[in-house]
């Protein structure tokens, strides 16, 4: 699909993202540490500047409104800085 480039409205973004999904963080870490990936890791690091993040995703029942309300409530409590 080709269309107009994304518009960055906050911060700096180099314009590319690679997303790989795994069942859980343990399997993600195992993939990253695997000998097979480590053997080809230099193909990426020698040619592409970027960051790698291993993050926990959200399940099918995730409601961003509930999460936002929880973060707001935590922030409004005295000493409740979430760091988010």
PDB file of N, CA and C in Angstrom:
ATOM      1  N   UNK A   1       0.841  -1.173   0.000  1.00  0.00           N
ATOM      2  CA  UNK A   1       0.000   0.000   0.000  1.00  0.00           C
ATOM      3  C   UNK A   1       0.882   1.230   0.000  1.00  0.00           C
ATOM      4  N   UNK A   2       0.660   2.106  -0.921  1.00  0.00           N
ATOM      5  CA  UNK A   2       1.444   3.338  -0.996  1.00  0.00           C
ATOM      6  C   UNK A   2       0.526   4.512  -0.749  1.00  0.00           C
ATOM      7  N   UNK A   3       0.989   5.447   0.005  1.00  0.00           N
ATOM      8  CA  UNK A   3       0.210   6.629   0.307  1.00  0.00           C
ATOM      9  C   UNK A   3       1.149   7.721   0.771  1.00  0.00           C
ATOM     10  N   UNK A   4       0.591   8.785   1.271  1.00  0.00           N
ATOM     11  CA  UNK A   4       1.447   9.870   1.749  1.00  0.00           C
ATOM     12  C   UNK A   4       2.232   9.415   2.969  1.00  0.00           C
ATOM     13  N   UNK A   5       3.422   9.968   3.181  1.00  0.00           N
ATOM     14  CA  UNK A   5       4.217   9.592   4.351  1.00  0.00           C
ATOM     15  C   UNK A   5       3.487  10.005   5.622  1.00  0.00           C
ATOM     16  N   UNK A   6       3.821   9.365   6.716  1.00  0.00           N
ATOM     17  CA  UNK A   6       3.221   9.698   8.003  1.00  0.00           C
ATOM     18  C   UNK A   6       3.608  11.114   8.405  1.00  0.00           C
ATOM     19  N   UNK A   7       2.749  11.758   9.134  1.00  0.00           N
ATOM     20  CA  UNK A   7       3.029  13.092   9.646  1.00  0.00           C
ATOM     21  C   UNK A   7       3.455  12.969  11.098  1.00  0.00           C
ATOM     22  N   UNK A   8       4.649  13.408  11.403  1.00  0.00           N
ATOM     23  CA  UNK A   8       5.145  13.377  12.781  1.00  0.00           C
ATOM     24  C   UNK A   8       4.628  14.633  13.468  1.00  0.00           C
ATOM     25  N   UNK A   9       3.812  14.459  14.507  1.00  0.00           N
ATOM     26  CA  UNK A   9       3.243  15.608  15.199  1.00  0.00           C
ATOM     27  C   UNK A   9       3.938  15.896  16.525  1.00  0.00           C
ATOM     28  N   UNK A  10       4.694  14.936  17.052  1.00  0.00           N
ATOM     29  CA  UNK A  10       5.485  15.154  18.265  1.00  0.00           C
ATOM     30  C   UNK A  10       6.787  14.381  18.146  1.00  0.00           C
ATOM     31  N   UNK A  11       7.888  15.013  18.511  1.00  0.00           N
ATOM     32  CA  UNK A  11       9.175  14.332  18.548  1.00  0.00           C
ATOM     33  C   UNK A  11       9.783  14.129  17.173  1.00  0.00           C
ATOM     34  N   UNK A  12      10.856  13.346  17.156  1.00  0.00           N
ATOM     35  CA  UNK A  12      11.577  13.038  15.925  1.00  0.00           C
ATOM     36  C   UNK A  12      11.380  11.563  15.610  1.00  0.00           C
ATOM     37  N   UNK A  13      11.119  11.275  14.384  1.00  0.00           N
ATOM     38  CA  UNK A  13      10.923   9.895  13.955  1.00  0.00           C
ATOM     39  C   UNK A  13      11.626   9.722  12.615  1.00  0.00           C
ATOM     40  N   UNK A  14      12.499   8.708  12.506  1.00  0.00           N
ATOM     41  CA  UNK A  14      13.253   8.537  11.264  1.00  0.00           C
ATOM     42  C   UNK A  14      12.428   8.002  10.107  1.00  0.00           C
ATOM     43  N   UNK A  15      11.215   7.524  10.374  1.00  0.00           N
ATOM     44  CA  UNK A  15      10.349   7.128   9.272  1.00  0.00           C
ATOM     45  C   UNK A  15      10.238   5.645   9.008  1.00  0.00           C
ATOM     46  N   UNK A  16      10.744   4.801   9.884  1.00  0.00           N
ATOM     47  CA  UNK A  16      10.595   3.365   9.654  1.00  0.00           C
ATOM     48  C   UNK A  16      10.367   2.634  10.968  1.00  0.00           C
ATOM     49  N   UNK A  17       9.605   1.558  10.879  1.00  0.00           N
ATOM     50  CA  UNK A  17       9.313   0.716  12.036  1.00  0.00           C
ATOM     51  C   UNK A  17       9.251  -0.722  11.554  1.00  0.00           C
ATOM     52  N   UNK A  18       9.839  -1.616  12.307  1.00  0.00           N
ATOM     53  CA  UNK A  18       9.704  -3.050  12.057  1.00  0.00           C
ATOM     54  C   UNK A  18       9.078  -3.631  13.309  1.00  0.00           C
ATOM     55  N   UNK A  19       7.974  -4.316  13.149  1.00  0.00           N
ATOM     56  CA  UNK A  19       7.262  -4.900  14.275  1.00  0.00           C
ATOM     57  C   UNK A  19       7.184  -6.402  14.068  1.00  0.00           C
ATOM     58  N   UNK A  20       7.652  -7.149  15.071  1.00  0.00           N
ATOM     59  CA  UNK A  20       7.591  -8.608  15.025  1.00  0.00           C
ATOM     60  C   UNK A  20       6.825  -9.056  16.255  1.00  0.00           C
ATOM     61  N   UNK A  21       5.814  -9.865  16.063  1.00  0.00           N
ATOM     62  CA  UNK A  21       4.971 -10.305  17.172  1.00  0.00           C
ATOM     63  C   UNK A  21       5.340 -11.715  17.615  1.00  0.00           C
ATOM     64  N   UNK A  22       5.406 -11.892  18.931  1.00  0.00           N
ATOM     65  CA  UNK A  22       5.655 -13.190  19.542  1.00  0.00           C
ATOM     66  C   UNK A  22       4.564 -13.440  20.581  1.00  0.00           C
ATOM     67  N   UNK A  23       4.357 -14.694  20.977  1.00  0.00           N
ATOM     68  CA  UNK A  23       3.308 -14.990  21.960  1.00  0.00           C
ATOM     69  C   UNK A  23       3.514 -14.304  23.319  1.00  0.00           C
ATOM     70  N   UNK A  24       4.775 -14.129  23.742  1.00  0.00           N
ATOM     71  CA  UNK A  24       5.041 -13.483  25.027  1.00  0.00           C
ATOM     72  C   UNK A  24       6.484 -12.990  25.061  1.00  0.00           C
ATOM     73  N   UNK A  25       6.823 -12.250  26.119  1.00  0.00           N
ATOM     74  CA  UNK A  25       8.166 -11.676  26.227  1.00  0.00           C
ATOM     75  C   UNK A  25       9.248 -12.736  26.356  1.00  0.00           C
ATOM     76  N   UNK A  26       8.936 -13.843  27.009  1.00  0.00           N
ATOM     77  CA  UNK A  26       9.933 -14.907  27.157  1.00  0.00           C
ATOM     78  C   UNK A  26      10.359 -15.435  25.789  1.00  0.00           C
ATOM     79  N   UNK A  27       9.394 -15.666  24.917  1.00  0.00           N
ATOM     80  CA  UNK A  27       9.736 -16.153  23.575  1.00  0.00           C
ATOM     81  C   UNK A  27      10.439 -15.078  22.754  1.00  0.00           C
ATOM     82  N   UNK A  28      10.082 -13.824  22.990  1.00  0.00           N
ATOM     83  CA  UNK A  28      10.763 -12.727  22.294  1.00  0.00           C
ATOM     84  C   UNK A  28      12.233 -12.692  22.687  1.00  0.00           C
ATOM     85  N   UNK A  29      12.491 -12.757  23.995  1.00  0.00           N
ATOM     86  CA  UNK A  29      13.870 -12.757  24.479  1.00  0.00           C
ATOM     87  C   UNK A  29      14.648 -13.966  23.993  1.00  0.00           C
ATOM     88  N   UNK A  30      13.982 -15.119  23.961  1.00  0.00           N
ATOM     89  CA  UNK A  30      14.641 -16.336  23.475  1.00  0.00           C
ATOM     90  C   UNK A  30      15.010 -16.199  22.004  1.00  0.00           C
ATOM     91  N   UNK A  31      14.117 -15.603  21.211  1.00  0.00           N
ATOM     92  CA  UNK A  31      14.422 -15.381  19.787  1.00  0.00           C
ATOM     93  C   UNK A  31      15.626 -14.458  19.649  1.00  0.00           C
ATOM     94  N   UNK A  32      15.622 -13.341  20.387  1.00  0.00           N
ATOM     95  CA  UNK A  32      16.713 -12.376  20.263  1.00  0.00           C
ATOM     96  C   UNK A  32      18.049 -12.997  20.661  1.00  0.00           C
ATOM     97  N   UNK A  33      18.044 -13.804  21.705  1.00  0.00           N
ATOM     98  CA  UNK A  33      19.284 -14.415  22.205  1.00  0.00           C
ATOM     99  C   UNK A  33      19.674 -15.674  21.446  1.00  0.00           C
ATOM    100  N   UNK A  34      18.822 -16.143  20.554  1.00  0.00           N
ATOM    101  CA  UNK A  34      19.094 -17.414  19.875  1.00  0.00           C
ATOM    102  C   UNK A  34      20.353 -17.336  19.017  1.00  0.00           C
ATOM    103  N   UNK A  35      21.072 -18.428  18.913  1.00  0.00           N
ATOM    104  CA  UNK A  35      22.255 -18.462  18.052  1.00  0.00           C
ATOM    105  C   UNK A  35      21.915 -18.097  16.602  1.00  0.00           C
ATOM    106  N   UNK A  36      20.774 -18.520  16.109  1.00  0.00           N
ATOM    107  CA  UNK A  36      20.399 -18.216  14.720  1.00  0.00           C
ATOM    108  C   UNK A  36      20.293 -16.709  14.498  1.00  0.00           C
ATOM    109  N   UNK A  37      19.633 -15.984  15.423  1.00  0.00           N
ATOM    110  CA  UNK A  37      19.526 -14.532  15.257  1.00  0.00           C
ATOM    111  C   UNK A  37      20.862 -13.860  15.512  1.00  0.00           C
ATOM    112  N   UNK A  38      21.586 -14.297  16.517  1.00  0.00           N
ATOM    113  CA  UNK A  38      22.870 -13.690  16.809  1.00  0.00           C
ATOM    114  C   UNK A  38      23.836 -13.832  15.631  1.00  0.00           C
ATOM    115  N   UNK A  39      23.714 -14.929  14.870  1.00  0.00           N
ATOM    116  CA  UNK A  39      24.554 -15.126  13.684  1.00  0.00           C
ATOM    117  C   UNK A  39      24.306 -14.067  12.613  1.00  0.00           C
ATOM    118  N   UNK A  40      23.077 -13.557  12.522  1.00  0.00           N
ATOM    119  CA  UNK A  40      22.762 -12.577  11.469  1.00  0.00           C
ATOM    120  C   UNK A  40      22.587 -11.158  12.002  1.00  0.00           C
ATOM    121  N   UNK A  41      22.726 -10.976  13.302  1.00  0.00           N
ATOM    122  CA  UNK A  41      22.522  -9.668  13.916  1.00  0.00           C
ATOM    123  C   UNK A  41      23.374  -8.583  13.270  1.00  0.00           C
ATOM    124  N   UNK A  42      24.591  -8.883  12.922  1.00  0.00           N
ATOM    125  CA  UNK A  42      25.486  -7.885  12.316  1.00  0.00           C
ATOM    126  C   UNK A  42      24.972  -7.391  10.971  1.00  0.00           C
ATOM    127  N   UNK A  43      24.164  -8.178  10.276  1.00  0.00           N
ATOM    128  CA  UNK A  43      23.570  -7.702   9.022  1.00  0.00           C
ATOM    129  C   UNK A  43      22.709  -6.469   9.271  1.00  0.00           C
ATOM    130  N   UNK A  44      22.048  -6.439  10.414  1.00  0.00           N
ATOM    131  CA  UNK A  44      21.236  -5.273  10.768  1.00  0.00           C
ATOM    132  C   UNK A  44      22.092  -4.171  11.368  1.00  0.00           C
ATOM    133  N   UNK A  45      22.884  -4.501  12.381  1.00  0.00           N
ATOM    134  CA  UNK A  45      23.617  -3.464  13.110  1.00  0.00           C
ATOM    135  C   UNK A  45      24.707  -2.792  12.280  1.00  0.00           C
ATOM    136  N   UNK A  46      25.257  -3.489  11.299  1.00  0.00           N
ATOM    137  CA  UNK A  46      26.291  -2.892  10.442  1.00  0.00           C
ATOM    138  C   UNK A  46      25.713  -1.971   9.370  1.00  0.00           C
ATOM    139  N   UNK A  47      24.401  -2.071   9.112  1.00  0.00           N
ATOM    140  CA  UNK A  47      23.824  -1.338   7.986  1.00  0.00           C
ATOM    141  C   UNK A  47      22.652  -0.437   8.337  1.00  0.00           C
ATOM    142  N   UNK A  48      22.103  -0.615   9.531  1.00  0.00           N
ATOM    143  CA  UNK A  48      20.925   0.161   9.910  1.00  0.00           C
ATOM    144  C   UNK A  48      21.129   0.709  11.312  1.00  0.00           C
ATOM    145  N   UNK A  49      20.936   2.005  11.457  1.00  0.00           N
ATOM    146  CA  UNK A  49      20.985   2.612  12.779  1.00  0.00           C
ATOM    147  C   UNK A  49      19.578   2.585  13.351  1.00  0.00           C
ATOM    148  N   UNK A  50      19.437   2.094  14.560  1.00  0.00           N
ATOM    149  CA  UNK A  50      18.109   2.048  15.156  1.00  0.00           C
ATOM    150  C   UNK A  50      18.134   1.446  16.535  1.00  0.00           C
ATOM    151  N   UNK A  51      16.979   1.408  17.122  1.00  0.00           N
ATOM    152  CA  UNK A  51      16.810   0.873  18.468  1.00  0.00           C
ATOM    153  C   UNK A  51      15.973  -0.397  18.399  1.00  0.00           C
ATOM    154  N   UNK A  52      16.169  -1.270  19.370  1.00  0.00           N
ATOM    155  CA  UNK A  52      15.375  -2.492  19.484  1.00  0.00           C
ATOM    156  C   UNK A  52      14.689  -2.440  20.844  1.00  0.00           C
ATOM    157  N   UNK A  53      13.387  -2.623  20.844  1.00  0.00           N
ATOM    158  CA  UNK A  53      12.617  -2.650  22.079  1.00  0.00           C
ATOM    159  C   UNK A  53      11.875  -3.964  22.145  1.00  0.00           C
ATOM    160  N   UNK A  54      11.974  -4.621  23.276  1.00  0.00           N
ATOM    161  CA  UNK A  54      11.174  -5.811  23.520  1.00  0.00           C
ATOM    162  C   UNK A  54      10.108  -5.370  24.503  1.00  0.00           C
ATOM    163  N   UNK A  55       8.868  -5.326  24.054  1.00  0.00           N
ATOM    164  CA  UNK A  55       7.790  -4.814  24.892  1.00  0.00           C
ATOM    165  C   UNK A  55       6.651  -5.804  24.970  1.00  0.00           C
ATOM    166  N   UNK A  56       5.957  -5.764  26.078  1.00  0.00           N
ATOM    167  CA  UNK A  56       4.783  -6.608  26.237  1.00  0.00           C
ATOM    168  C   UNK A  56       3.624  -5.959  25.503  1.00  0.00           C
ATOM    169  N   UNK A  57       2.919  -6.745  24.753  1.00  0.00           N
ATOM    170  CA  UNK A  57       1.778  -6.233  24.009  1.00  0.00           C
ATOM    171  C   UNK A  57       0.519  -6.222  24.855  1.00  0.00           C
ATOM    172  N   UNK A  58      -0.577  -6.071  24.187  1.00  0.00           N
ATOM    173  CA  UNK A  58      -1.868  -6.055  24.866  1.00  0.00           C
ATOM    174  C   UNK A  58      -2.739  -7.168  24.305  1.00  0.00           C
ATOM    175  N   UNK A  59      -3.636  -7.671  25.143  1.00  0.00           N
ATOM    176  CA  UNK A  59      -4.524  -8.746  24.735  1.00  0.00           C
ATOM    177  C   UNK A  59      -5.740  -8.236  23.998  1.00  0.00           C
ATOM    178  N   UNK A  60      -6.545  -9.148  23.499  1.00  0.00           N
ATOM    179  CA  UNK A  60      -7.720  -8.753  22.723  1.00  0.00           C
ATOM    180  C   UNK A  60      -8.748  -7.966  23.529  1.00  0.00           C
ATOM    181  N   UNK A  61      -8.747  -8.094  24.859  1.00  0.00           N
ATOM    182  CA  UNK A  61      -9.705  -7.361  25.673  1.00  0.00           C
ATOM    183  C   UNK A  61      -9.195  -6.018  26.166  1.00  0.00           C
ATOM    184  N   UNK A  62      -8.041  -5.590  25.688  1.00  0.00           N
ATOM    185  CA  UNK A  62      -7.439  -4.331  26.143  1.00  0.00           C
ATOM    186  C   UNK A  62      -8.310  -3.142  25.766  1.00  0.00           C
ATOM    187  N   UNK A  63      -8.564  -2.275  26.733  1.00  0.00           N
ATOM    188  CA  UNK A  63      -9.360  -1.072  26.491  1.00  0.00           C
ATOM    189  C   UNK A  63      -8.498   0.146  26.823  1.00  0.00           C
ATOM    190  N   UNK A  64      -8.064   0.889  25.824  1.00  0.00           N
ATOM    191  CA  UNK A  64      -7.184   2.030  26.098  1.00  0.00           C
ATOM    192  C   UNK A  64      -7.848   3.096  26.960  1.00  0.00           C
ATOM    193  N   UNK A  65      -9.182   3.184  26.932  1.00  0.00           N
ATOM    194  CA  UNK A  65      -9.866   4.162  27.781  1.00  0.00           C
ATOM    195  C   UNK A  65      -9.699   3.809  29.251  1.00  0.00           C
ATOM    196  N   UNK A  66      -9.810   2.523  29.578  1.00  0.00           N
ATOM    197  CA  UNK A  66      -9.612   2.097  30.964  1.00  0.00           C
ATOM    198  C   UNK A  66      -8.189   2.371  31.412  1.00  0.00           C
ATOM    199  N   UNK A  67      -7.226   2.082  30.570  1.00  0.00           N
ATOM    200  CA  UNK A  67      -5.812   2.314  30.906  1.00  0.00           C
ATOM    201  C   UNK A  67      -5.548   3.801  31.110  1.00  0.00           C
ATOM    202  N   UNK A  68      -6.094   4.639  30.238  1.00  0.00           N
ATOM    203  CA  UNK A  68      -5.902   6.084  30.358  1.00  0.00           C
ATOM    204  C   UNK A  68      -6.525   6.596  31.653  1.00  0.00           C
ATOM    205  N   UNK A  69      -7.724   6.111  31.995  1.00  0.00           N
ATOM    206  CA  UNK A  69      -8.380   6.539  33.232  1.00  0.00           C
ATOM    207  C   UNK A  69      -7.551   6.136  34.444  1.00  0.00           C
ATOM    208  N   UNK A  70      -6.988   4.931  34.428  1.00  0.00           N
ATOM    209  CA  UNK A  70      -6.152   4.469  35.538  1.00  0.00           C
ATOM    210  C   UNK A  70      -4.902   5.340  35.667  1.00  0.00           C
ATOM    211  N   UNK A  71      -4.262   5.653  34.549  1.00  0.00           N
ATOM    212  CA  UNK A  71      -3.062   6.494  34.596  1.00  0.00           C
ATOM    213  C   UNK A  71      -3.388   7.894  35.106  1.00  0.00           C
ATOM    214  N   UNK A  72      -4.527   8.452  34.666  1.00  0.00           N
ATOM    215  CA  UNK A  72      -4.928   9.771  35.146  1.00  0.00           C
ATOM    216  C   UNK A  72      -5.165   9.746  36.654  1.00  0.00           C
ATOM    217  N   UNK A  73      -5.872   8.726  37.133  1.00  0.00           N
ATOM    218  CA  UNK A  73      -6.166   8.618  38.564  1.00  0.00           C
ATOM    219  C   UNK A  73      -4.875   8.486  39.374  1.00  0.00           C
ATOM    220  N   UNK A  74      -3.929   7.705  38.894  1.00  0.00           N
ATOM    221  CA  UNK A  74      -2.649   7.542  39.594  1.00  0.00           C
ATOM    222  C   UNK A  74      -1.875   8.856  39.616  1.00  0.00           C
ATOM    223  N   UNK A  75      -1.926   9.591  38.527  1.00  0.00           N
ATOM    224  CA  UNK A  75      -1.198  10.854  38.440  1.00  0.00           C
ATOM    225  C   UNK A  75      -1.807  11.901  39.368  1.00  0.00           C
ATOM    226  N   UNK A  76      -3.120  11.864  39.551  1.00  0.00           N
ATOM    227  CA  UNK A  76      -3.807  12.860  40.373  1.00  0.00           C
ATOM    228  C   UNK A  76      -3.647  12.609  41.867  1.00  0.00           C
ATOM    229  N   UNK A  77      -3.285  11.387  42.255  1.00  0.00           N
ATOM    230  CA  UNK A  77      -3.041  11.102  43.671  1.00  0.00           C
ATOM    231  C   UNK A  77      -1.742  11.766  44.101  1.00  0.00           C
ATOM    232  N   UNK A  78      -1.682  12.250  45.340  1.00  0.00           N
ATOM    233  CA  UNK A  78      -0.408  12.817  45.841  1.00  0.00           C
ATOM    234  C   UNK A  78       0.711  11.773  45.739  1.00  0.00           C
ATOM    235  N   UNK A  79       1.806  12.177  45.131  1.00  0.00           N
ATOM    236  CA  UNK A  79       2.943  11.268  44.964  1.00  0.00           C
ATOM    237  C   UNK A  79       2.677  10.185  43.945  1.00  0.00           C
ATOM    238  N   UNK A  80       1.691  10.382  43.082  1.00  0.00           N
ATOM    239  CA  UNK A  80       1.297   9.335  42.149  1.00  0.00           C
ATOM    240  C   UNK A  80       1.852   9.489  40.767  1.00  0.00           C
ATOM    241  N   UNK A  81       3.040  10.042  40.600  1.00  0.00           N
ATOM    242  CA  UNK A  81       3.651  10.172  39.277  1.00  0.00           C
ATOM    243  C   UNK A  81       3.889   8.791  38.707  1.00  0.00           C
ATOM    244  N   UNK A  82       3.288   8.493  37.549  1.00  0.00           N
ATOM    245  CA  UNK A  82       3.421   7.170  36.939  1.00  0.00           C
ATOM    246  C   UNK A  82       4.682   7.033  36.120  1.00  0.00           C
ATOM    247  N   UNK A  83       5.274   8.137  35.717  1.00  0.00           N
ATOM    248  CA  UNK A  83       6.440   8.075  34.850  1.00  0.00           C
ATOM    249  C   UNK A  83       6.072   7.702  33.435  1.00  0.00           C
ATOM    250  N   UNK A  84       4.792   7.594  33.137  1.00  0.00           N
ATOM    251  CA  UNK A  84       4.338   7.228  31.793  1.00  0.00           C
ATOM    252  C   UNK A  84       4.197   8.427  30.914  1.00  0.00           C
TER     253      UNK A  84
END
